[in-house]
Steps between C-alpha positions, in 0.01 A plus 500: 500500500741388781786268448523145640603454896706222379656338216346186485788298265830614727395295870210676605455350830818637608388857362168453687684414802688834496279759385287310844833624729296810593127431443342435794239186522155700567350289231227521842421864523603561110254681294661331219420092609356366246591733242853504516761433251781402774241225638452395122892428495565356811241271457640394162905499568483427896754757633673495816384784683756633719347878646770753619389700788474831377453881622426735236370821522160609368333802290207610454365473132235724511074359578509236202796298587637285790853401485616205710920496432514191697363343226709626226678260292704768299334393098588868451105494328360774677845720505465410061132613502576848701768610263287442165266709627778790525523476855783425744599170664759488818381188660300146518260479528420914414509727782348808365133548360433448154313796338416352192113383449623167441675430850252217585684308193770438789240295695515267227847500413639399817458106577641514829193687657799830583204717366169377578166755465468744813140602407403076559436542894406128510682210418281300172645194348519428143292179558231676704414757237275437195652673170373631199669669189419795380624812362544815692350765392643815682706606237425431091799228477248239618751315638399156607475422880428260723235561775493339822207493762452379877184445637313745235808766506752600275827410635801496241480592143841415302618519164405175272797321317779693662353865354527853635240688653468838695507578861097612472440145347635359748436652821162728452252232481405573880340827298215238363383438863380878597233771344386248328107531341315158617119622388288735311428812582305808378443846541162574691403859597887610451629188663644192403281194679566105448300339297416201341631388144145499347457916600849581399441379152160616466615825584750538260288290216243835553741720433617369200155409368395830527733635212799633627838669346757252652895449557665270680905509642688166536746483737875290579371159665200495224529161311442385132127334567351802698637744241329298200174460680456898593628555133187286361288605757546875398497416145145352596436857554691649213717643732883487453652784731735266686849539611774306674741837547602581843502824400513742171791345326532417157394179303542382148232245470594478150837324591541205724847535482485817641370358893719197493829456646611330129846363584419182664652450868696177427647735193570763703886336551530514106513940518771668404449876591210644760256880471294528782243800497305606748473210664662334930473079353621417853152682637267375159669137438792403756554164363527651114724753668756169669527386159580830360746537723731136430485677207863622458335732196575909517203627626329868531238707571364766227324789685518745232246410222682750230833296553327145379591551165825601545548214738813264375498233773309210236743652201673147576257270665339190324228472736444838655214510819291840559290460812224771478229620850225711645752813519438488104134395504449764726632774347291786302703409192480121524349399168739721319773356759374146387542591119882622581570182717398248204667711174833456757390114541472487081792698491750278678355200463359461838169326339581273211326154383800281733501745780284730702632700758231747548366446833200646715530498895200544707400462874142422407432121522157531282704792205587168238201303558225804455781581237381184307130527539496878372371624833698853430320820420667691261536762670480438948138508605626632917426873379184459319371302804652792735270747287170308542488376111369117636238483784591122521858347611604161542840456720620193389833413791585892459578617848718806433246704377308747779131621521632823367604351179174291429311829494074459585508144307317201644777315581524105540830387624651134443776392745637349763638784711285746734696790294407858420352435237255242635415721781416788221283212316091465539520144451764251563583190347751264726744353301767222564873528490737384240572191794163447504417405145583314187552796280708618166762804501736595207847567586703790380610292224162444358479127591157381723547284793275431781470515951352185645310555826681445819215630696114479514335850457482772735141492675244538229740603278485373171695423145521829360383371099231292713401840642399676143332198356291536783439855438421399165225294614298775675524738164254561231776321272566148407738340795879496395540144285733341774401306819830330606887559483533306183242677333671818605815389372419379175330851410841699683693209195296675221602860599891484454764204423658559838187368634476221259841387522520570885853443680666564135709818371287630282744790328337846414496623069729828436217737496586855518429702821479849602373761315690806339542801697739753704674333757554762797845634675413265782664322696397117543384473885495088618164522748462497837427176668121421514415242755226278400213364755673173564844736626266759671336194705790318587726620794788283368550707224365861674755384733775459273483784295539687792781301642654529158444892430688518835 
């Protein structure tokens, strides 16, 4: 991503030697010792380090950054970085505060240790950390990382193999260390009361033993082995009202091209011409968004549904992109929207057999995964459970959704947060993390990849698949047919190629989607921001939203 410090066939020692002019030696006190690419080449090409006494003015760069201008060796990387993200430049290292959700990226970039992490308010060595990859799982990318923990703590989590991930990757993992659910509990006399594992199950196992109507709501941090057992285990009930929606938006389950962001990212260079409707990719997938940008392409946004077909911008493009999000899916219209937006794709050539540049953006971690194991009502089950049509819910990681909404359900909640909607629950299930567990996601491009645990589980808390096999146990049915990860994993590999060929592209058939209808005079509206439970409990991020909304 950044280009070399030196060039290693024209005397590098003497280029070493200058760039070193105004770096001062705090390889001591560096955050960077023992991860640093200037220590890497010095120890290789032996410079001659001759400091310069130096007095340079600071800034301030806002809560996330730390800049240290003493230090600057003028590579020009971070000054390169701020201006392809459309922002402006004037000094090195930068002096004003970068707005874009990817402004941690400069951490990286800079090997002089000019911009080191602010939020880090003690000094941990590469070599004293343990580290893990993983893949982060805040936004649907699934971007691989690199977690590292001190003395049982998240400390640093960094972008594997030189990739790009958000600010809320980076930063918000002090979010997993508050509210956090560590034991049972259930409601007694109007109140929920800890309690063992053994009454919690039993007291859901009644309930659903004694013949109920039930529905259950998946939410964003659900994973690929919970969702499959609480599809079987309702199916052992011939019961099939589940759904991953955050909301009431729209979903073609007859088209698995219609939820996947198609155009693959390391293709994304290759476009020609850019639609965006209703849509912020900065807010839904920043790193997508970077790549977008390089992109040199004309770009626009359509807000006026009536005016797609007239639209001329891909009248000339060989390999035209349409990036399509929840200000569609959300409308009133939406199916017939969804019909208009692929007879345009047909049209002009947006989805052919070489080529497809229909894409799907979502903020919802769990949407492609639940996606692939048909966990999507036809039509959203949030209103029918509002209007007291089950008298049984299961809240599967779902923490948006309020007592209000749940109606006068039984309601079990699965998580890992104390959120609303485990404090509107009669019986709660603790849950682990995504840092806490070896578990499979899908990523906006359909492909399956999977977290490794960096932590042991919170309290009692438990493997959230481990959870509803043994809820299975204490029902009148036969026990779900897996007893260990593998098992698990082998049954997820039968569901859907991604999950047989997992870390591959698996590319989606050209199925039609949308249905025919009117599409209204509206205007397409991009959504508010929704924080998720991770944001809400971190003060990082609360912190910088503010600082950043001014």
């Amino acid at each position: 991503m950044s280009k070399p410090l030196i060039d290693a066939d024209a005397n590098p020692r003497e280029q070493l030697s200058d760039l070193l002019k105004r770096h001062s030696v705090d390889c001591l006190v560096c955050p960077k010792a023992g991860a640093c690419e200037i220590q890497d080449l010095c120890a290789r090409w032996r410079p001659k380090i001759k400091t310069l006494p130096a007095e340079l003015e600071n800034f301030d760069l806002g809560m996330l950054i730390e800049r240290h201008p003493e230090r600057c060796i003028r590579c020009g990387r971070c000054a390169e970085f701020v201006k392809s993200l459309g922002e402006e430049a004037t000094a090195l290292p930068v002096s004003k505060p970068v707005m874009s959700p990817l402004s941690g990226t400069l951490i990286d970039i800079c090997p002089a240790a000019a911009l080191i992490d602010k939020t880090q308010k003690k000094l941990v060595r590469a070599w004293e950390t343990e580290a893990v990859q993983s893949i982060d799982t805040t936004d649907c990318a699934l971007a691989p990382v690199k977690i590292e923990t001190y003395r049982g703590e998240i400390v640093r989590i960094v972008p594997a193999d030189g990739g790009l991930i958000s600010d809320k990757a980076r930063f918000s993992f002090d979010g997993l260390r508050v509210n956090r659910l560590d034991r049972p509990y259930r409601r007694v006399d109007g109140v929920l009361k800890e309690c063992s594992w053994d009454e919690a199950l039993k007291a859901v196992a009644e309930r659903l033993n004694g013949g109920v109507k039930a529905a259950a709501l998946i939410g964003k941090y659900a994973d690929c082995e919970s969702m499959l057992a609480l599809r079987d285990l309702f199916a052992a009930f011939e019961s099939h009202a589940i759904d991953a929606r955050a909301g009431t938006e729209y979903f073609d389950a007859g088209s698995r091209q219609f939820h996947l962001f198609n155009t693959p990212f390391s293709r994304i260079k290759e476009a020609d011409a850019l639609l965006t409707i209703g849509v912020d990719l900065s807010a839904v997938l920043p790193a997508s968004d970077f790549l977008i940008r390089q992109n040199p392409m004309p770009k626009k946004e359509i807000k006026d549904l009536s005016a797609l077909e007239s639209e001329t911008l891909f009248d000339a493009a060989e390999k035209p992109m349409l990036i399509v999000g929840a200000g569609v899916s959300e409308r009133a219209d939406a199916a017939a929207a969804f019909d208009l937006i692929y007879r345009f794709c047909k049209q002009k050539n947006v989805i052919r057999a070489d080529w497809n540049g229909y894409n799907f953006a979502s903020d919802n971690t769990a949407f492609a995964g639940a996606g692939e194991l048909g966990l999507m009502c036809e039509t959203p089950l949030r209103p029918d459970i509002r209007e007291n049509k089950f008298d049984f819910v299961y809240v599967l990681n779902d923490d948006s959704v309020s007592k209000a909404e749940l109606g006068g359900a039984f309601v079990v909640y699965q998580g890992f947060y104390a959120s609303r909607a485990a404090r509107a629950a009669d019986v709660i299930f603790p849950g682990v993390a995504p840092t806490e567990k070896h578990a499979t996601y899908v990523d906006a491009q359909g492909v399956a990849k999977s977290t490794a645990p960096v932590l042991p589980p919170f309290g009692q808390a438990r493997e959230d698949w481990k959870i509803l096999r043994a809820l299975s146990e204490y029902t009148v049915k036969m026990p779900l047919p897996y007893d260990d990860l593998a098992a698990v994993r082998d049954y997820l590999a039968g569901v859907g190629l991604p999950f047989y060929k997992r870390g591959e592209l698996c590319a989606a058939e050209d199925v039609p989607f949308g249905k025919k209808g009117e599409v209204l005079p509206d205007l397409v509206d991009i959504p508010a921001f929704k924080p998720d439970e991770i944001f809400k409990n971190s003060a990082r991020m609360r912190a910088l939203r503010r600082e950043r909304q001014g």
